[in-house]
PDB file of C-alpha atoms in Angstrom:
ATOM      1  CA  UNK A 295       2.069 -23.364 -12.453  1.00  0.00           C
ATOM      2  CA  UNK A 296       0.403 -22.085  -9.281  1.00  0.00           C
ATOM      3  CA  UNK A 297       3.203 -19.580  -8.724  1.00  0.00           C
ATOM      4  CA  UNK A 298       2.696 -18.240 -12.243  1.00  0.00           C
ATOM      5  CA  UNK A 299      -1.090 -18.129 -12.015  1.00  0.00           C
ATOM      6  CA  UNK A 300      -1.300 -16.115  -8.778  1.00  0.00           C
ATOM      7  CA  UNK A 301       0.599 -12.961  -9.880  1.00  0.00           C
ATOM      8  CA  UNK A 302      -1.189 -13.101 -13.231  1.00  0.00           C
ATOM      9  CA  UNK A 303      -4.603 -13.140 -11.520  1.00  0.00           C
ATOM     10  CA  UNK A 304      -3.609 -10.338  -9.144  1.00  0.00           C
ATOM     11  CA  UNK A 305      -2.328  -8.092 -11.926  1.00  0.00           C
ATOM     12  CA  UNK A 306      -5.365  -8.914 -14.064  1.00  0.00           C
ATOM     13  CA  UNK A 307      -7.700  -7.824 -11.265  1.00  0.00           C
ATOM     14  CA  UNK A 308      -5.958  -4.438 -11.067  1.00  0.00           C
ATOM     15  CA  UNK A 309      -6.001  -4.077 -14.843  1.00  0.00           C
ATOM     16  CA  UNK A 310      -9.735  -4.808 -14.944  1.00  0.00           C
ATOM     17  CA  UNK A 311     -10.250  -2.134 -12.279  1.00  0.00           C
ATOM     18  CA  UNK A 312      -8.657   0.429 -14.597  1.00  0.00           C
ATOM     19  CA  UNK A 313      -5.269   0.611 -12.877  1.00  0.00           C
ATOM     20  CA  UNK A 314      -2.179   1.284 -14.979  1.00  0.00           C
ATOM     21  CA  UNK A 315       0.756  -1.045 -14.302  1.00  0.00           C
ATOM     22  CA  UNK A 316       4.435  -0.578 -15.089  1.00  0.00           C
ATOM     23  CA  UNK A 317       5.670  -3.069 -17.657  1.00  0.00           C
ATOM     24  CA  UNK A 318       8.061  -5.561 -16.121  1.00  0.00           C
ATOM     25  CA  UNK A 319      11.552  -5.940 -17.611  1.00  0.00           C
ATOM     26  CA  UNK A 320      12.171  -9.204 -19.476  1.00  0.00           C
ATOM     27  CA  UNK A 321      13.418 -12.005 -17.217  1.00  0.00           C
ATOM     28  CA  UNK A 322      17.097 -12.909 -17.308  1.00  0.00           C
ATOM     29  CA  UNK A 323      17.574 -16.639 -16.957  1.00  0.00           C
ATOM     30  CA  UNK A 324      20.502 -17.919 -14.935  1.00  0.00           C
ATOM     31  CA  UNK A 325      22.712 -19.563 -17.563  1.00  0.00           C
ATOM     32  CA  UNK A 326      24.887 -21.270 -14.979  1.00  0.00           C
ATOM     33  CA  UNK A 327      21.893 -23.195 -13.650  1.00  0.00           C
ATOM     34  CA  UNK A 328      20.701 -24.015 -17.164  1.00  0.00           C
ATOM     35  CA  UNK A 329      24.110 -25.411 -18.098  1.00  0.00           C
ATOM     36  CA  UNK A 330      23.970 -27.683 -15.065  1.00  0.00           C
ATOM     37  CA  UNK A 331      20.467 -28.836 -15.948  1.00  0.00           C
ATOM     38  CA  UNK A 332      19.004 -27.290 -12.799  1.00  0.00           C
ATOM     39  CA  UNK A 333      15.488 -25.876 -13.045  1.00  0.00           C
ATOM     40  CA  UNK A 334      15.543 -22.263 -11.902  1.00  0.00           C
ATOM     41  CA  UNK A 335      13.046 -21.280  -9.219  1.00  0.00           C
ATOM     42  CA  UNK A 336      10.285 -19.126 -10.648  1.00  0.00           C
ATOM     43  CA  UNK A 337      10.226 -15.493  -9.595  1.00  0.00           C
ATOM     44  CA  UNK A 338       7.180 -13.412 -10.418  1.00  0.00           C
ATOM     45  CA  UNK A 339       7.915 -10.234 -12.403  1.00  0.00           C
ATOM     46  CA  UNK A 340       7.707  -6.934 -10.567  1.00  0.00           C
ATOM     47  CA  UNK A 341       4.685  -5.111 -12.016  1.00  0.00           C
ATOM     48  CA  UNK A 342       3.913  -2.133  -9.738  1.00  0.00           C
ATOM     49  CA  UNK A 343       1.221   0.496 -10.130  1.00  0.00           C
ATOM     50  CA  UNK A 344       2.177   3.428 -12.338  1.00  0.00           C
ATOM     51  CA  UNK A 345       2.713   6.353  -9.946  1.00  0.00           C
ATOM     52  CA  UNK A 346       2.145   9.124 -12.480  1.00  0.00           C
ATOM     53  CA  UNK A 347      -1.161   7.572 -13.457  1.00  0.00           C
ATOM     54  CA  UNK A 348      -2.194   7.451  -9.796  1.00  0.00           C
ATOM     55  CA  UNK A 349      -1.272  11.099  -9.261  1.00  0.00           C
ATOM     56  CA  UNK A 350      -3.097  12.238 -12.400  1.00  0.00           C
ATOM     57  CA  UNK A 351      -6.320  10.598 -11.229  1.00  0.00           C
ATOM     58  CA  UNK A 352      -6.370  12.762  -8.091  1.00  0.00           C
ATOM     59  CA  UNK A 353      -7.535  11.760  -4.641  1.00  0.00           C
ATOM     60  CA  UNK A 354     -11.070  11.020  -5.823  1.00  0.00           C
ATOM     61  CA  UNK A 355      -9.719   8.802  -8.586  1.00  0.00           C
ATOM     62  CA  UNK A 356      -7.511   6.920  -6.130  1.00  0.00           C
ATOM     63  CA  UNK A 357     -10.430   6.262  -3.779  1.00  0.00           C
ATOM     64  CA  UNK A 358     -12.678   5.153  -6.635  1.00  0.00           C
ATOM     65  CA  UNK A 359      -9.926   3.089  -8.275  1.00  0.00           C
ATOM     66  CA  UNK A 360      -7.119   1.143  -6.579  1.00  0.00           C
ATOM     67  CA  UNK A 361      -8.351   1.983  -3.059  1.00  0.00           C
ATOM     68  CA  UNK A 362     -11.900   0.859  -3.726  1.00  0.00           C
ATOM     69  CA  UNK A 363     -12.798  -1.883  -1.248  1.00  0.00           C
ATOM     70  CA  UNK A 364     -13.566  -4.486  -3.932  1.00  0.00           C
ATOM     71  CA  UNK A 365     -10.246  -3.794  -5.679  1.00  0.00           C
ATOM     72  CA  UNK A 366      -8.292  -4.048  -2.417  1.00  0.00           C
ATOM     73  CA  UNK A 367      -9.900  -7.368  -1.584  1.00  0.00           C
ATOM     74  CA  UNK A 368      -9.659  -9.144  -4.950  1.00  0.00           C
ATOM     75  CA  UNK A 369      -5.914 -10.039  -4.744  1.00  0.00           C
ATOM     76  CA  UNK A 370      -6.509 -11.479  -1.263  1.00  0.00           C
ATOM     77  CA  UNK A 371      -9.262 -13.688  -2.672  1.00  0.00           C
ATOM     78  CA  UNK A 372      -6.890 -14.956  -5.375  1.00  0.00           C
ATOM     79  CA  UNK A 373      -4.220 -15.646  -2.737  1.00  0.00           C
ATOM     80  CA  UNK A 374      -6.656 -17.548  -0.505  1.00  0.00           C
ATOM     81  CA  UNK A 375      -7.700 -19.673  -3.489  1.00  0.00           C
ATOM     82  CA  UNK A 376      -4.049 -20.332  -4.298  1.00  0.00           C
ATOM     83  CA  UNK A 377      -3.355 -21.473  -0.724  1.00  0.00           C
ATOM     84  CA  UNK A 378      -6.348 -23.807  -0.858  1.00  0.00           C
ATOM     85  CA  UNK A 379      -5.238 -25.384  -4.126  1.00  0.00           C
ATOM     86  CA  UNK A 380      -1.689 -25.859  -2.847  1.00  0.00           C
ATOM     87  CA  UNK A 381      -2.984 -27.451   0.334  1.00  0.00           C
ATOM     88  CA  UNK A 382      -5.149 -29.870  -1.653  1.00  0.00           C
ATOM     89  CA  UNK A 383      -2.373 -30.749  -4.108  1.00  0.00           C
ATOM     90  CA  UNK A 384       0.427 -31.328  -1.618  1.00  0.00           C
ATOM     91  CA  UNK A 385      -1.420 -32.051   1.621  1.00  0.00           C
ATOM     92  CA  UNK A 386      -0.681 -30.648   5.054  1.00  0.00           C
ATOM     93  CA  UNK A 387       0.644 -33.678   6.884  1.00  0.00           C
ATOM     94  CA  UNK A 388       4.178 -33.789   8.218  1.00  0.00           C
ATOM     95  CA  UNK A 389       5.254 -36.523   5.816  1.00  0.00           C
ATOM     96  CA  UNK A 390       4.696 -34.185   2.864  1.00  0.00           C
ATOM     97  CA  UNK A 391       5.425 -31.078   4.829  1.00  0.00           C
ATOM     98  CA  UNK A 392       8.665 -30.036   3.146  1.00  0.00           C
ATOM     99  CA  UNK A 393       7.071 -29.671  -0.269  1.00  0.00           C
ATOM    100  CA  UNK A 394       3.917 -28.079   1.086  1.00  0.00           C
ATOM    101  CA  UNK A 395       5.720 -25.594   3.302  1.00  0.00           C
ATOM    102  CA  UNK A 396       8.043 -24.591   0.451  1.00  0.00           C
ATOM    103  CA  UNK A 397       5.105 -23.865  -1.866  1.00  0.00           C
ATOM    104  CA  UNK A 398       3.106 -22.048   0.821  1.00  0.00           C
ATOM    105  CA  UNK A 399       6.160 -19.974   1.701  1.00  0.00           C
ATOM    106  CA  UNK A 400       6.665 -18.990  -1.942  1.00  0.00           C
ATOM    107  CA  UNK A 401       3.003 -18.028  -2.304  1.00  0.00           C
ATOM    108  CA  UNK A 402       3.196 -15.855   0.797  1.00  0.00           C
ATOM    109  CA  UNK A 403       6.443 -14.276  -0.386  1.00  0.00           C
ATOM    110  CA  UNK A 404       4.866 -13.503  -3.750  1.00  0.00           C
ATOM    111  CA  UNK A 405       1.913 -11.819  -2.079  1.00  0.00           C
ATOM    112  CA  UNK A 406       4.146  -9.761   0.223  1.00  0.00           C
ATOM    113  CA  UNK A 407       6.001  -8.511  -2.847  1.00  0.00           C
ATOM    114  CA  UNK A 408       2.859  -7.882  -4.885  1.00  0.00           C
ATOM    115  CA  UNK A 409       0.561  -6.405  -2.239  1.00  0.00           C
ATOM    116  CA  UNK A 410       3.424  -4.390  -0.792  1.00  0.00           C
ATOM    117  CA  UNK A 411       5.955  -3.424  -3.455  1.00  0.00           C
ATOM    118  CA  UNK A 412       3.531  -3.614  -6.356  1.00  0.00           C
ATOM    119  CA  UNK A 413       0.387  -2.198  -4.784  1.00  0.00           C
ATOM    120  CA  UNK A 414       0.287  -0.467  -1.380  1.00  0.00           C
ATOM    121  CA  UNK A 415       3.819   0.976  -1.394  1.00  0.00           C
ATOM    122  CA  UNK A 416       3.400   2.891  -4.693  1.00  0.00           C
ATOM    123  CA  UNK A 417       0.012   4.139  -3.502  1.00  0.00           C
ATOM    124  CA  UNK A 418       1.356   5.571  -0.244  1.00  0.00           C
ATOM    125  CA  UNK A 419       4.418   7.043  -1.953  1.00  0.00           C
ATOM    126  CA  UNK A 420       2.193   8.754  -4.515  1.00  0.00           C
ATOM    127  CA  UNK A 421      -0.220  10.056  -1.876  1.00  0.00           C
ATOM    128  CA  UNK A 422       2.754  11.792  -0.297  1.00  0.00           C
ATOM    129  CA  UNK A 423       3.855  13.449  -3.541  1.00  0.00           C
ATOM    130  CA  UNK A 424       0.297  14.617  -4.253  1.00  0.00           C
ATOM    131  CA  UNK A 425       0.479  16.995  -1.285  1.00  0.00           C
ATOM    132  CA  UNK A 426       1.745  20.533  -2.034  1.00  0.00           C
ATOM    133  CA  UNK A 427       5.132  21.274  -0.483  1.00  0.00           C
ATOM    134  CA  UNK A 428       4.519  25.005  -0.308  1.00  0.00           C
ATOM    135  CA  UNK A 429       1.520  27.305   0.295  1.00  0.00           C
ATOM    136  CA  UNK A 430      -0.211  29.241  -2.510  1.00  0.00           C
ATOM    137  CA  UNK A 431       1.658  32.230  -3.898  1.00  0.00           C
ATOM    138  CA  UNK A 432      -1.291  34.602  -3.610  1.00  0.00           C
ATOM    139  CA  UNK A 433      -2.073  36.355  -0.334  1.00  0.00           C
ATOM    140  CA  UNK A 434      -5.019  34.893   1.605  1.00  0.00           C
ATOM    141  CA  UNK A 435      -8.052  37.122   1.891  1.00  0.00           C
ATOM    142  CA  UNK A 436      -8.757  37.648   5.578  1.00  0.00           C
ATOM    143  CA  UNK A 437     -10.909  37.378   7.524  1.00  0.00           C
ATOM    144  CA  UNK A 438     -12.393  34.213   5.988  1.00  0.00           C
ATOM    145  CA  UNK A 439     -16.095  34.149   5.230  1.00  0.00           C
ATOM    146  CA  UNK A 440     -17.552  31.904   7.926  1.00  0.00           C
ATOM    147  CA  UNK A 441     -20.417  30.919   5.641  1.00  0.00           C
ATOM    148  CA  UNK A 442     -18.010  29.341   3.163  1.00  0.00           C
ATOM    149  CA  UNK A 443     -16.359  25.950   3.523  1.00  0.00           C
ATOM    150  CA  UNK A 444     -13.282  26.024   5.738  1.00  0.00           C
ATOM    151  CA  UNK A 445      -9.934  25.757   3.907  1.00  0.00           C
ATOM    152  CA  UNK A 446      -8.238  22.348   3.998  1.00  0.00           C
ATOM    153  CA  UNK A 447      -4.808  23.902   4.634  1.00  0.00           C
ATOM    154  CA  UNK A 448      -3.336  22.064   1.666  1.00  0.00           C
ATOM    155  CA  UNK A 449      -4.314  18.558   2.789  1.00  0.00           C
ATOM    156  CA  UNK A 450      -7.528  17.322   1.221  1.00  0.00           C
ATOM    157  CA  UNK A 451      -9.796  15.245   3.497  1.00  0.00           C
ATOM    158  CA  UNK A 452      -9.552  12.461   0.916  1.00  0.00           C
ATOM    159  CA  UNK A 453      -5.857  12.094   1.786  1.00  0.00           C
ATOM    160  CA  UNK A 454      -6.717  10.891   5.284  1.00  0.00           C
ATOM    161  CA  UNK A 455      -9.454   8.631   3.924  1.00  0.00           C
ATOM    162  CA  UNK A 456      -6.922   7.093   1.540  1.00  0.00           C
ATOM    163  CA  UNK A 457      -4.432   6.427   4.350  1.00  0.00           C
ATOM    164  CA  UNK A 458      -7.181   4.835   6.423  1.00  0.00           C
ATOM    165  CA  UNK A 459      -8.043   2.495   3.549  1.00  0.00           C
ATOM    166  CA  UNK A 460      -4.394   1.531   3.141  1.00  0.00           C
ATOM    167  CA  UNK A 461      -4.220   0.770   6.862  1.00  0.00           C
ATOM    168  CA  UNK A 462      -7.403  -1.299   6.629  1.00  0.00           C
ATOM    169  CA  UNK A 463      -6.047  -3.157   3.587  1.00  0.00           C
ATOM    170  CA  UNK A 464      -2.838  -4.045   5.441  1.00  0.00           C
ATOM    171  CA  UNK A 465      -4.854  -5.431   8.352  1.00  0.00           C
ATOM    172  CA  UNK A 466      -6.964  -7.468   5.927  1.00  0.00           C
ATOM    173  CA  UNK A 467      -3.813  -8.788   4.259  1.00  0.00           C
ATOM    174  CA  UNK A 468      -2.551 -10.070   7.589  1.00  0.00           C
ATOM    175  CA  UNK A 469      -5.914 -11.430   8.672  1.00  0.00           C
ATOM    176  CA  UNK A 470      -6.732 -13.163   5.376  1.00  0.00           C
ATOM    177  CA  UNK A 471      -3.304 -14.656   4.602  1.00  0.00           C
ATOM    178  CA  UNK A 472      -1.225 -14.968   7.769  1.00  0.00           C
ATOM    179  CA  UNK A 473      -4.036 -15.492  10.311  1.00  0.00           C
ATOM    180  CA  UNK A 474      -1.835 -16.347  13.286  1.00  0.00           C
ATOM    181  CA  UNK A 475      -3.490 -18.396  16.058  1.00  0.00           C
ATOM    182  CA  UNK A 476      -6.711 -18.733  14.063  1.00  0.00           C
ATOM    183  CA  UNK A 477      -7.336 -22.445  14.292  1.00  0.00           C
ATOM    184  CA  UNK A 478      -9.110 -23.851  11.256  1.00  0.00           C
ATOM    185  CA  UNK A 479      -8.278 -20.853   9.079  1.00  0.00           C
ATOM    186  CA  UNK A 480      -6.171 -22.941   6.667  1.00  0.00           C
ATOM    187  CA  UNK A 481      -3.965 -19.952   6.050  1.00  0.00           C
ATOM    188  CA  UNK A 482      -0.184 -19.538   5.963  1.00  0.00           C
ATOM    189  CA  UNK A 483       0.568 -19.698   9.692  1.00  0.00           C
ATOM    190  CA  UNK A 484      -1.634 -22.714  10.362  1.00  0.00           C
ATOM    191  CA  UNK A 485      -0.489 -24.682   7.305  1.00  0.00           C
ATOM    192  CA  UNK A 486       3.193 -24.163   8.114  1.00  0.00           C
ATOM    193  CA  UNK A 487       2.542 -25.076  11.734  1.00  0.00           C
ATOM    194  CA  UNK A 488       0.808 -28.327  10.749  1.00  0.00           C
ATOM    195  CA  UNK A 489       3.680 -29.152   8.384  1.00  0.00           C
ATOM    196  CA  UNK A 490       6.047 -28.778  11.328  1.00  0.00           C
ATOM    197  CA  UNK A 491       8.596 -26.729   9.388  1.00  0.00           C
ATOM    198  CA  UNK A 492       9.942 -24.280  11.956  1.00  0.00           C
ATOM    199  CA  UNK A 493      12.455 -22.831   9.495  1.00  0.00           C
ATOM    200  CA  UNK A 494       9.722 -21.914   7.005  1.00  0.00           C
ATOM    201  CA  UNK A 495       7.699 -20.314   9.790  1.00  0.00           C
ATOM    202  CA  UNK A 496      10.721 -18.214  10.783  1.00  0.00           C
ATOM    203  CA  UNK A 497      11.308 -17.121   7.177  1.00  0.00           C
ATOM    204  CA  UNK A 498       7.621 -16.303   6.704  1.00  0.00           C
ATOM    205  CA  UNK A 499       7.698 -14.172   9.849  1.00  0.00           C
ATOM    206  CA  UNK A 500      10.607 -12.232   8.368  1.00  0.00           C
ATOM    207  CA  UNK A 501       8.587 -11.622   5.193  1.00  0.00           C
ATOM    208  CA  UNK A 502       5.674 -10.428   7.332  1.00  0.00           C
ATOM    209  CA  UNK A 503       7.786  -8.071   9.429  1.00  0.00           C
ATOM    210  CA  UNK A 504       9.441  -6.613   6.332  1.00  0.00           C
ATOM    211  CA  UNK A 505       6.055  -6.062   4.657  1.00  0.00           C
ATOM    212  CA  UNK A 506       4.710  -4.049   7.568  1.00  0.00           C
ATOM    213  CA  UNK A 507       7.979  -2.261   8.327  1.00  0.00           C
ATOM    214  CA  UNK A 508       8.271  -0.948   4.775  1.00  0.00           C
ATOM    215  CA  UNK A 509       4.611   0.072   4.689  1.00  0.00           C
ATOM    216  CA  UNK A 510       4.870   1.798   8.060  1.00  0.00           C
ATOM    217  CA  UNK A 511       7.969   3.706   6.967  1.00  0.00           C
ATOM    218  CA  UNK A 512       6.196   5.010   3.883  1.00  0.00           C
ATOM    219  CA  UNK A 513       3.056   5.815   5.839  1.00  0.00           C
ATOM    220  CA  UNK A 514       5.003   7.810   8.403  1.00  0.00           C
ATOM    221  CA  UNK A 515       6.745   9.748   5.623  1.00  0.00           C
ATOM    222  CA  UNK A 516       3.367  10.607   4.078  1.00  0.00           C
ATOM    223  CA  UNK A 517       1.981  11.782   7.430  1.00  0.00           C
ATOM    224  CA  UNK A 518       5.076  13.911   8.101  1.00  0.00           C
ATOM    225  CA  UNK A 519       4.628  15.495   4.667  1.00  0.00           C
ATOM    226  CA  UNK A 520       0.980  16.232   5.524  1.00  0.00           C
ATOM    227  CA  UNK A 521       1.965  17.862   8.820  1.00  0.00           C
ATOM    228  CA  UNK A 522       4.572  19.976   7.047  1.00  0.00           C
ATOM    229  CA  UNK A 523       1.949  21.048   4.524  1.00  0.00           C
ATOM    230  CA  UNK A 524      -0.494  21.967   7.291  1.00  0.00           C
ATOM    231  CA  UNK A 525       2.212  23.942   9.089  1.00  0.00           C
ATOM    232  CA  UNK A 526       3.223  25.824   5.943  1.00  0.00           C
ATOM    233  CA  UNK A 527      -0.382  26.742   5.153  1.00  0.00           C
ATOM    234  CA  UNK A 528      -1.080  27.831   8.736  1.00  0.00           C
ATOM    235  CA  UNK A 529       1.973  30.077   8.605  1.00  0.00           C
ATOM    236  CA  UNK A 530       0.800  31.398   5.242  1.00  0.00           C
ATOM    237  CA  UNK A 531      -2.519  32.419   6.781  1.00  0.00           C
ATOM    238  CA  UNK A 532      -1.164  33.831  10.038  1.00  0.00           C
ATOM    239  CA  UNK A 533       1.913  35.614   8.713  1.00  0.00           C
ATOM    240  CA  UNK A 534       1.219  36.492   5.077  1.00  0.00           C
ATOM    241  CA  UNK A 535      -2.468  37.056   5.668  1.00  0.00           C
ATOM    242  CA  UNK A 536      -1.842  38.989   8.871  1.00  0.00           C
ATOM    243  CA  UNK A 537       0.693  41.268   7.223  1.00  0.00           C
ATOM    244  CA  UNK A 538      -1.749  41.932   4.394  1.00  0.00           C
ATOM    245  CA  UNK A 539      -4.492  42.882   6.850  1.00  0.00           C
ATOM    246  CA  UNK A 540      -2.193  45.262   8.716  1.00  0.00           C
ATOM    247  CA  UNK A 541      -1.015  46.844   5.464  1.00  0.00           C
ATOM    248  CA  UNK A 542      -4.601  47.576   4.432  1.00  0.00           C
ATOM    249  CA  UNK A 543      -5.477  49.066   7.814  1.00  0.00           C
ATOM    250  CA  UNK A 544      -7.178  45.984   9.222  1.00  0.00           C
ATOM    251  CA  UNK A 545      -6.977  44.641  12.748  1.00  0.00           C
ATOM    252  CA  UNK A 546      -4.136  42.293  13.620  1.00  0.00           C
ATOM    253  CA  UNK A 547      -5.181  38.695  12.989  1.00  0.00           C
ATOM    254  CA  UNK A 548      -4.029  37.742  16.469  1.00  0.00           C
ATOM    255  CA  UNK A 549      -6.271  40.429  17.964  1.00  0.00           C
ATOM    256  CA  UNK A 550      -9.133  39.147  15.843  1.00  0.00           C
ATOM    257  CA  UNK A 551      -8.580  35.577  17.035  1.00  0.00           C
ATOM    258  CA  UNK A 552      -8.358  36.567  20.708  1.00  0.00           C
ATOM    259  CA  UNK A 553     -11.189  39.066  20.570  1.00  0.00           C
TER     260      UNK A 553
END
């Protein structure tokens, strides 16, 4: 019941915040287990954020929606409550450690899948696609008016703010759920340590490493895309704009820059 309640609460919090989620495919029960009378282990459905909806909202919509601090924190609150209930129901002593560690491990695995694959990963992937992959087709008008706002070179400032919030959310995820070496935290690492289940700790560490590795890979791809966009727009200004100035009898842009 706890494993069903947690993903429901997390998805409900995103839905209440106005986020659009992708409908999960219907579950396919394992008939071989059913024929043997074995209860199949529950697996939460994969209900990620809808990428097109994220992109359509724009950077301001992303910051005011899924990347709003209260929205980022709500799933972590649900997960902390779930850990507390599991700890109270099954205890944290070694004699009941196998059951407790198994439940805690499943809760942590669920949250790695939800907060990563269902939440942060789609956000970072969409942020990348929201950046233009080529400069504007029109020729830039040079020299720029210094009294006007400087061009963003294709990368809106909100893009960097969004990445910073994703980074902060990932740190909060680790601090609020894993909490390694935080005595008295009653979080995943401490509970598994008290239960004395070294195998569960090792598996949980693998989940943790995978969560951050996948997020880092997507974050790096988004940053590379931003750098490529900046480079393309800089070339657009220096080359296309410079050629236009020379064609109209203006001074070379390089001479203008160097005085």
